[in-house]
Each structure stands twice: as structure tokens, then as C-alpha cells.
mmCIF file of C-alpha atoms in Angstrom:
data_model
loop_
_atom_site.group_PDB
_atom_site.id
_atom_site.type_symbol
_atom_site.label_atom_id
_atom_site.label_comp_id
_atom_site.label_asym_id
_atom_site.label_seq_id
_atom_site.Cartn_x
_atom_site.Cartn_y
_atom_site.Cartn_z
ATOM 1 C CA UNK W 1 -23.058 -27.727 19.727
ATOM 2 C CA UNK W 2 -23.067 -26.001 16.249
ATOM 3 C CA UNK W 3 -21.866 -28.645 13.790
ATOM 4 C CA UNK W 4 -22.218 -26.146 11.109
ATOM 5 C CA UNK W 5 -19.470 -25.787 8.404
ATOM 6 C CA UNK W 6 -17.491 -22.488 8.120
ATOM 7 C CA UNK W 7 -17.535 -22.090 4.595
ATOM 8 C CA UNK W 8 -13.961 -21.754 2.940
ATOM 9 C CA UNK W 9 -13.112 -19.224 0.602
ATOM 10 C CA UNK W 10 -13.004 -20.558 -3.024
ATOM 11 C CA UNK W 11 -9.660 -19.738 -4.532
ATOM 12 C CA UNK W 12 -9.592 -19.275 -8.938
ATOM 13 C CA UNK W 13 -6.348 -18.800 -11.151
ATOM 14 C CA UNK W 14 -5.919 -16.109 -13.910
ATOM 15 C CA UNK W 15 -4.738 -16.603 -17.383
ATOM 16 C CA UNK W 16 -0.797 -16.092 -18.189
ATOM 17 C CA UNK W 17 -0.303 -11.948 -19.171
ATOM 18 C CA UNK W 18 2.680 -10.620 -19.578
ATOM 19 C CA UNK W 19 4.699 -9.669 -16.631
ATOM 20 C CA UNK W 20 4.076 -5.394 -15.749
ATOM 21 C CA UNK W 21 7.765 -5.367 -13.835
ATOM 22 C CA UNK W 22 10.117 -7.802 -16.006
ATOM 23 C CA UNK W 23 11.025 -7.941 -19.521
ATOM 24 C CA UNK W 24 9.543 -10.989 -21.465
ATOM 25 C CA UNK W 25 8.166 -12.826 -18.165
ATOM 26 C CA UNK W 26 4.834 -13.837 -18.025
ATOM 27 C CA UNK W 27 2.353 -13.622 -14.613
ATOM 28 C CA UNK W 28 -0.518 -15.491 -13.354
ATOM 29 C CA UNK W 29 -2.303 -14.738 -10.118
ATOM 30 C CA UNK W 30 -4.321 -17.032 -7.613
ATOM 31 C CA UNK W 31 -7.240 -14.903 -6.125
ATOM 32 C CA UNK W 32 -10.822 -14.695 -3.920
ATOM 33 C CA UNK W 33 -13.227 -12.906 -2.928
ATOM 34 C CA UNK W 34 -13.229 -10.874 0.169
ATOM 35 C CA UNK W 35 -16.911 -10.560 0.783
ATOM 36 C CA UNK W 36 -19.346 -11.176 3.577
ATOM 37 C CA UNK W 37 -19.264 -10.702 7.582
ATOM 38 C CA UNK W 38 -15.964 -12.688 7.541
ATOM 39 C CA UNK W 39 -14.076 -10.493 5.041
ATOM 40 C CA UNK W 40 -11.818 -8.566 7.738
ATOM 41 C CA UNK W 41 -10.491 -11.424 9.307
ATOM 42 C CA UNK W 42 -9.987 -13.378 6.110
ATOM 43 C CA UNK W 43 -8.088 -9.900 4.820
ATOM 44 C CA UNK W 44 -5.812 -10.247 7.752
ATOM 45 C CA UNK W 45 -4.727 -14.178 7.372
ATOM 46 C CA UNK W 46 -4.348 -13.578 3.519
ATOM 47 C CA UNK W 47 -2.035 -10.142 3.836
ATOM 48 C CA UNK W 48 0.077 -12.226 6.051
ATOM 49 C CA UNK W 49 -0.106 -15.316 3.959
ATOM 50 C CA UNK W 50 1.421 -13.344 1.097
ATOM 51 C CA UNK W 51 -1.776 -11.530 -0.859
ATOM 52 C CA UNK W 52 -2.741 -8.449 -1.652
ATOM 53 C CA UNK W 53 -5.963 -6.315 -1.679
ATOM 54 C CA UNK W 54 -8.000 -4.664 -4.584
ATOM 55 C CA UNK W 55 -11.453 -3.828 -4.576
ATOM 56 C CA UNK W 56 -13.055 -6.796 -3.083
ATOM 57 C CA UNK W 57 -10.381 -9.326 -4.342
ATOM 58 C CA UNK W 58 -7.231 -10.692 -2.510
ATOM 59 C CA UNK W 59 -4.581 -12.063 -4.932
ATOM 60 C CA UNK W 60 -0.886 -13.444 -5.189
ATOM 61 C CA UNK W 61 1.569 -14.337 -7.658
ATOM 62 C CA UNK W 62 1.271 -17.996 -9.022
ATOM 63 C CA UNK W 63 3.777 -17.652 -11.698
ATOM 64 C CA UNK W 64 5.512 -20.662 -13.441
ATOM 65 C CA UNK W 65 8.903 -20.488 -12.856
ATOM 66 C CA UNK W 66 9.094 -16.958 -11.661
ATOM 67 C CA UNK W 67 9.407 -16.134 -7.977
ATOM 68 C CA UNK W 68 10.729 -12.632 -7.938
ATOM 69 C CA UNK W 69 8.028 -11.048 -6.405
ATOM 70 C CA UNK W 70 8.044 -11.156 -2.616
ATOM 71 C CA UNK W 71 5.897 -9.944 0.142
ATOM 72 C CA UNK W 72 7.570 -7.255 2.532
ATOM 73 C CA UNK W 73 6.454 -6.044 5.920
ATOM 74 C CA UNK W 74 8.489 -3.548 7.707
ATOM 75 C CA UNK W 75 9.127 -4.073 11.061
ATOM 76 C CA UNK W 76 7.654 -1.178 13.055
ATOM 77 C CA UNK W 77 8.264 -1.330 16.537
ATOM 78 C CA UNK W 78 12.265 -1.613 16.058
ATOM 79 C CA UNK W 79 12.328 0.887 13.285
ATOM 80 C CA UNK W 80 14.494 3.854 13.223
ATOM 81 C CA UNK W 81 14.923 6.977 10.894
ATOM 82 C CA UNK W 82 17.849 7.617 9.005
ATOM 83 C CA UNK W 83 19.218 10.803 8.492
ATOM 84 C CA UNK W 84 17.691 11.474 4.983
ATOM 85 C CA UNK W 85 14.197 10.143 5.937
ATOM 86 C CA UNK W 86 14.414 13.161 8.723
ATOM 87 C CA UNK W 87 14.960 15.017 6.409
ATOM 88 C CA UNK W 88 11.709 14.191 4.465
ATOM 89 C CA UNK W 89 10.141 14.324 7.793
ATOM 90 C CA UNK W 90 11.074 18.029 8.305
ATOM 91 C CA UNK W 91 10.604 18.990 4.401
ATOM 92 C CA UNK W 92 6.779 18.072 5.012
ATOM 93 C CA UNK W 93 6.303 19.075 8.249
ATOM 94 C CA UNK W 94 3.532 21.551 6.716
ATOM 95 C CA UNK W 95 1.457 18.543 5.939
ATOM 96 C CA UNK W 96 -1.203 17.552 7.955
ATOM 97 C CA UNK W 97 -3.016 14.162 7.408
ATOM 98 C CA UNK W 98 -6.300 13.306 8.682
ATOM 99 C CA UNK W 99 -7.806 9.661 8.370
ATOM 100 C CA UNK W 100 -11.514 8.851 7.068
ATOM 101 C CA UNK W 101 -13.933 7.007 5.741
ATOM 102 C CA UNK W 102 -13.359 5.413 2.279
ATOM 103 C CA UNK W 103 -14.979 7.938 0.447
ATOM 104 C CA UNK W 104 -13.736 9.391 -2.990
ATOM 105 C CA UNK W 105 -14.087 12.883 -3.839
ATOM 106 C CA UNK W 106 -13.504 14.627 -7.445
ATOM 107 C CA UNK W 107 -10.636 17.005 -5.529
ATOM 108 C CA UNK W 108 -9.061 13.364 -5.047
ATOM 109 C CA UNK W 109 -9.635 12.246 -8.672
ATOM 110 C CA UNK W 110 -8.300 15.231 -10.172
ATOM 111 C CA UNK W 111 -5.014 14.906 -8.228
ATOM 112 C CA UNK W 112 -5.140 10.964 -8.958
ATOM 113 C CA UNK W 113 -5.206 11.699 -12.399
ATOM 114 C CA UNK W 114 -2.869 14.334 -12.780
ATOM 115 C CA UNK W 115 -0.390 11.144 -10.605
ATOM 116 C CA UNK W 116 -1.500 8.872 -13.518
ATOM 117 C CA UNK W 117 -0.879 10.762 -16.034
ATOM 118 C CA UNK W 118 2.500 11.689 -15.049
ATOM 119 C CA UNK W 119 4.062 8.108 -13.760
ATOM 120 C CA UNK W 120 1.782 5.970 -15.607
ATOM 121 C CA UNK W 121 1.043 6.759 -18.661
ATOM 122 C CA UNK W 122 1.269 3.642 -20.378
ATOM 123 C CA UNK W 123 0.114 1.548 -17.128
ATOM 124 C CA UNK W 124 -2.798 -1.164 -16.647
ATOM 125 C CA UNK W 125 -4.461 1.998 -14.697
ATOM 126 C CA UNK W 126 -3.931 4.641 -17.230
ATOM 127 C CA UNK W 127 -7.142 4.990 -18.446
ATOM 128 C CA UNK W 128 -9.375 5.081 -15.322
ATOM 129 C CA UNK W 129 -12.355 6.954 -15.291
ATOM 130 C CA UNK W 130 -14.109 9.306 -12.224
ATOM 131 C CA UNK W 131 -16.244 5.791 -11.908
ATOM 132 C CA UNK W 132 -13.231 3.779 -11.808
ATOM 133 C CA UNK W 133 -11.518 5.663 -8.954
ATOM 134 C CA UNK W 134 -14.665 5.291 -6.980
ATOM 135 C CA UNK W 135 -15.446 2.026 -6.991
ATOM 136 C CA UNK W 136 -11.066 1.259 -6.385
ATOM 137 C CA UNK W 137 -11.601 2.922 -3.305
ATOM 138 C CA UNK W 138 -15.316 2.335 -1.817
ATOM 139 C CA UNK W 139 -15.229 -1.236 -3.155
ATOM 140 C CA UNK W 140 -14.382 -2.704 0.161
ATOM 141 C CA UNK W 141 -15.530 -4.759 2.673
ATOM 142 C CA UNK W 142 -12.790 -4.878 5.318
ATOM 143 C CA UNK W 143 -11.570 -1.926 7.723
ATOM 144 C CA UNK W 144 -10.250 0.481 4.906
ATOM 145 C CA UNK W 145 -9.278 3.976 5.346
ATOM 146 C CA UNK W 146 -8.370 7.298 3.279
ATOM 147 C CA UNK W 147 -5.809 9.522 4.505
ATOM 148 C CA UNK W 148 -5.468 12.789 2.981
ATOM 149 C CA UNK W 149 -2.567 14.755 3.324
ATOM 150 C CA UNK W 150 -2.847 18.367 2.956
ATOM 151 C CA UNK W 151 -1.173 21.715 3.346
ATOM 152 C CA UNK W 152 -1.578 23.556 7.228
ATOM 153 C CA UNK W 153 -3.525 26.347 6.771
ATOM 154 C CA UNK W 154 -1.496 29.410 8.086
ATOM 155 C CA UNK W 155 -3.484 30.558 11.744
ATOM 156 C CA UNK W 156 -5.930 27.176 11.791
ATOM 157 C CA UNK W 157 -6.303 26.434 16.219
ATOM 158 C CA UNK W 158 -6.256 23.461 17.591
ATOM 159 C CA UNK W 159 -9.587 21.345 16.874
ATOM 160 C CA UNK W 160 -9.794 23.980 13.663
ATOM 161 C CA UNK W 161 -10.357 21.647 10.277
ATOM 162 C CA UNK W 162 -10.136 24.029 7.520
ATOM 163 C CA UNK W 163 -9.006 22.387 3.734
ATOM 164 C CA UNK W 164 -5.735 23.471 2.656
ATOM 165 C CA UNK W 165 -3.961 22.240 -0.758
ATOM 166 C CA UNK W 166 -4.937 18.323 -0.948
ATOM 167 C CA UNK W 167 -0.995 17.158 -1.866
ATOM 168 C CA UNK W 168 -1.213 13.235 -1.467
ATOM 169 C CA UNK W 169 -3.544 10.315 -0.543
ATOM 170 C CA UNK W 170 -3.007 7.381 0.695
ATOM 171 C CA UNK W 171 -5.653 4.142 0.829
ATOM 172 C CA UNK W 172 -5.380 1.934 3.491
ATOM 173 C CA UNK W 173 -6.484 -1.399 5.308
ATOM 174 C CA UNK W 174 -6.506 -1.429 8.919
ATOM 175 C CA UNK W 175 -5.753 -5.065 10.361
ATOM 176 C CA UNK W 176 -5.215 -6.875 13.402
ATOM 177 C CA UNK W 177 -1.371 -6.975 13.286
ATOM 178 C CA UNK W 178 -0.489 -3.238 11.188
ATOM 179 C CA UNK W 179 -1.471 -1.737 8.290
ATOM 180 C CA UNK W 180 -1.526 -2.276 5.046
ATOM 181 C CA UNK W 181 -0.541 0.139 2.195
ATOM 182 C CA UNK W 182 -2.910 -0.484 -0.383
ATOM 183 C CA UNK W 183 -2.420 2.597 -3.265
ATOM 184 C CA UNK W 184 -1.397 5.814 -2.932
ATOM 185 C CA UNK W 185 -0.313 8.688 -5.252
ATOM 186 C CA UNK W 186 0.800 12.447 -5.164
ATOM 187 C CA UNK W 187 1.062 15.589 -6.579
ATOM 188 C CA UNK W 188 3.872 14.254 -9.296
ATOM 189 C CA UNK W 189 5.268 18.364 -9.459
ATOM 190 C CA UNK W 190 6.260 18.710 -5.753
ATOM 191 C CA UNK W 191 9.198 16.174 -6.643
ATOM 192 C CA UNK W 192 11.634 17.691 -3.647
ATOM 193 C CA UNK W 193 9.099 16.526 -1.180
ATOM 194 C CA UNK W 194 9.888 12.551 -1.356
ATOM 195 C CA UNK W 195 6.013 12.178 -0.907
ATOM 196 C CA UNK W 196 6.115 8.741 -1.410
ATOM 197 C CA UNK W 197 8.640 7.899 1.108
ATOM 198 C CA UNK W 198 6.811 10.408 3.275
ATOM 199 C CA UNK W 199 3.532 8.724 3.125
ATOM 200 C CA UNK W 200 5.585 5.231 4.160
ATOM 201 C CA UNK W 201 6.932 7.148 7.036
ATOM 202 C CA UNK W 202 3.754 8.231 8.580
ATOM 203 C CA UNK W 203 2.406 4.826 8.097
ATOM 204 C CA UNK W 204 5.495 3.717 10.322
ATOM 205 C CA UNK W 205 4.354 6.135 12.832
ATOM 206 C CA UNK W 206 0.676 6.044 12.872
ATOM 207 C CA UNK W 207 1.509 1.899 13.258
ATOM 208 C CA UNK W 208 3.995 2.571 16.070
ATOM 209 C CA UNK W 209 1.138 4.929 17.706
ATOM 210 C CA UNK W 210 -1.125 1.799 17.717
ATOM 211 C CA UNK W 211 1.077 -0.140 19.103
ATOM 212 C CA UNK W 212 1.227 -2.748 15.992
ATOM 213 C CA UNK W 213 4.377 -4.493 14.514
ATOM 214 C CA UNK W 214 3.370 -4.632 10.715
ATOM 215 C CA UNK W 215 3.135 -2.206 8.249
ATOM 216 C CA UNK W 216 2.713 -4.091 4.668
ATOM 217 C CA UNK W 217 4.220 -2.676 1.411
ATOM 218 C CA UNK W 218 2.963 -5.228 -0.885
ATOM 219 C CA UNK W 219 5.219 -7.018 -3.337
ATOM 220 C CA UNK W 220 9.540 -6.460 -3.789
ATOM 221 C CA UNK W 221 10.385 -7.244 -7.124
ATOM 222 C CA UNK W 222 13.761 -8.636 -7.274
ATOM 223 C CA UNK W 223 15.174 -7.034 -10.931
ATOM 224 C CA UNK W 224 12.727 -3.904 -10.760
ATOM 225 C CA UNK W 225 14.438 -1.093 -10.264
ATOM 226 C CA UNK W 226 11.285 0.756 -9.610
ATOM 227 C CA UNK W 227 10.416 -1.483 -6.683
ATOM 228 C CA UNK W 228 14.188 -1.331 -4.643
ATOM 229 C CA UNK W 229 12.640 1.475 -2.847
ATOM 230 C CA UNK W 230 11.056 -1.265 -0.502
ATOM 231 C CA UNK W 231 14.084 -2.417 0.839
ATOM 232 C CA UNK W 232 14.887 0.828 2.158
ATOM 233 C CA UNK W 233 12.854 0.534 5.332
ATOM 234 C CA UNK W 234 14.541 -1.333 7.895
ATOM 235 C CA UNK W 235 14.496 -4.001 9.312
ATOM 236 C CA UNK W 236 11.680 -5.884 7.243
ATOM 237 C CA UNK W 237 10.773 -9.194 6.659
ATOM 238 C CA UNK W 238 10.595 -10.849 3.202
ATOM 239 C CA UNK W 239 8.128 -13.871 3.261
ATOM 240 C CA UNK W 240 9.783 -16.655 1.920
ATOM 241 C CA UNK W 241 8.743 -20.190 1.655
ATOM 242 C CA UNK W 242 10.099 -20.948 5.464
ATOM 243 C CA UNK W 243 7.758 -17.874 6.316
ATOM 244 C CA UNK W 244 8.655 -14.514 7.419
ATOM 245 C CA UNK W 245 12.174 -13.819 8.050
ATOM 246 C CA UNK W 246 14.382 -10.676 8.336
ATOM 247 C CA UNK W 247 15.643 -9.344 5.207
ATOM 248 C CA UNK W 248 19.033 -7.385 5.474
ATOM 249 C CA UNK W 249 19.684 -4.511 2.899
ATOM 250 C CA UNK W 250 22.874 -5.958 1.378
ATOM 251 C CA UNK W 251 20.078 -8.656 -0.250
ATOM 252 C CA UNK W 252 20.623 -10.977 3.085
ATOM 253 C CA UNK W 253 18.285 -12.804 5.119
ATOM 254 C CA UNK W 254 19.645 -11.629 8.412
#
């Protein structure tokens, strides 16, 4: 019998910064290291404890008297589209987007940047370098894809993989129970596509085509306008400190 310990995962807390989503709040964060043979699994319990992926570190809000930010996971399997997200649907239905490796490329960097510089200018990511962008998406040691999403090439057969216009990629954890969105960005000019929503969307579908309830958005920021997209996907679940419970879109636990 192996009377060996398992060793558990060492947990450290950052100092207070100010708060990147609301006004005059300050944010601390409560993280580990995902390293070693064990990392996958320890991805999956921590994603649906409530944390977050970058790089090779898993983190969640530990803020002093601040609990706005919230952990959302759409329901796949009982999702349905609404008429608008059809509509995104069909407006990018001359999009094709293949999953690989997690392996940057300067056509992805250039497109990255051009994202950057156009929604976050003044951002914690603003100034990231070629180096930067490489080691954001290679350092990993769980199940982490790229998908790139680029323009059908007029003609291409079946089986046929010929590079058309690289419009969006998305970077993305593959766990036991869904997916997990962890960044993605777009061509910031081709506004009338919805890219973002339609890069949520084919998450949904690429998780209902495994057969897996979860697909993870990361944190809802109650009082951020730029997060209330989240709550757009229905139904979801909001953790909450009785776990993970439905979260109507009137701002209702259902």
C-alpha cells in the first residue's frame, strides 16, 4: 500500500492594485502554480472552484470587501440560439476554424496587436512584445488549444487546408467537464461581424459536439458594463458561495 503523500498545491496572495473594472476599488488575487504531471486535473477542480488560467498560474479574486466578480459557466447542453446570435452565425458563415496545438505564429501576433492596440490601449497588456505573446500562449501545462478562425478560400475541397485571411483566435483549455475560454481577440475593423460573440458561439457548439455541459467565460463583473456581455448566454450558472446555481438574465438566481 503506497502511504505516500500527494503533495498539495501551495496557494500565495498578491499585493492590493487597483481594481482594472471598477472605479476606486482595489483587487487582490489568491494564486498557484499549475505545473507538473498533475497540472490538468488540478486545472479542472480549480476552473470549477472559481479560478482562472494564465500561463502556468491559476488565480481568483480575494478582494476585501469586494465580491463583484463572479465565475460564469454557460450551460451547454440546454442552450439555444436567439434570433440575433443566428444572425452572427450566418454573418460568419465564411469562417472556418480549425483547432491546434498551442503554438504562436507572427501572422497571430500581428493581428493580436493590431486587437491591442485598438481595445486596449491603456490596458495591463498594452505593451506586450512578440516574446510576450509567445510565452501567454505556449506557457502551459494542461490540455490547451489554439483555434484559428479564418476566411474559406473560394474552390478549397473537402480535406483541402489552404490559409485564407486569419480574422480571429481564440486560446483555449480543454477539461474534463467543457471548455474553458481563456483569451481571445479579433480583427477590431470587421466590427459588423460580432466576432466576439461568434467565437462564444462556436465554443457552445464545439462543447455540445463533445458532449460536455460547461463552457467557462471567466469572471462577470457586476457594475462593468464591458463585462454584461456574459450574461447574454443562457442559461448559465453564477458560482456563488452555495456553489453553482442558475443565473436568470433579469439579475435572478433562477
Amino acid at each position: 500500500m503506497n502511504t505516500q503523500a500527494t503533495p498539495s498545491p501551495q496557494f500565495y496572495l498578491t499585493a492590493p492594485a487597483a481594481c482594472p473594472y471598477l472605479s476606486g476599488e482595489m483587487e487582490r488575487k489568491v494564486f498557484t502554480h499549475l505545473v507538473g504531471p498533475r497540472a490538468g486535473e488540478m486545472n479542472d477542480l480549480l476552473t470549477q472552484g472559481g479560478f482562472r488560467r494564465s500561463q502556468n498560474i491559476a488565480y481568483r479574486p480575494a478582494c476585501e470587501g469586494c465580491r463583484a466578480c463572479v465565475s460564469v459557466r454557460i450551460l451547454a447542453g440546454e442552450f439555444s440560439l436567439s434570433r440575433n446570435m443566428r444572425r452572427v452565425l450566418s454573418e460568419n458563415d465564411d469562417l472556418v476554424g480549425t483547432m491546434s496545438a498551442a503554438q504562436p505564429t507572427t501572422e497571430q501576433f500581428v493581428l493580436f496587436r493590431k486587437y491591442l492596440d485598438d481595445r486596449h490601449q491603456r490596458g495591463g497588456m498594452s505593451d506586450m512584445s512578440a516574446l510576450d505573446y509567445a510565452i501567454m500562449v505556449e506557457d502551459t501545462h494542461v490540455n490547451t488549444r489554439l483555434i484559428e478562425y479564418r476566411k474559406r478560400v473560394p474552390g478549397a475541397g473537402i480535406g483541402d487546408q489552404p490559409k485564407g485571411e486569419l480574422i480571429a483566435v481564440a486560446l483555449t483549455d480543454l477539461m474534463s467537464d467543457g471548455v474553458s475560454m481563456v483569451y481571445s481577440f479579433f480583427n477590431p475593423a470587421l466590427e459588423r461581424r460580432s466576432l466576439g460573440t461568434f467565437m462564444i458561439l462556436d465554443h457552445i457548439l464545439r462543447t455540445q459536439q463533445l458532449g460536455l455541459p460547461h463552457v467557462y467565460l471567466g469572471y462577470w463583473v457586476k457594475g462593468s458594463a464591458k463585462m454584461n456581455y456574459k450574461t447574454r448566454y443562457q442559461p448559465q450558472e453564477h458560482l456563488t458561495p452555495r456553489g453553482w446555481e442558475r443565473y436568470a438574465e433579469d439579475g435572478s438566481e433562477a
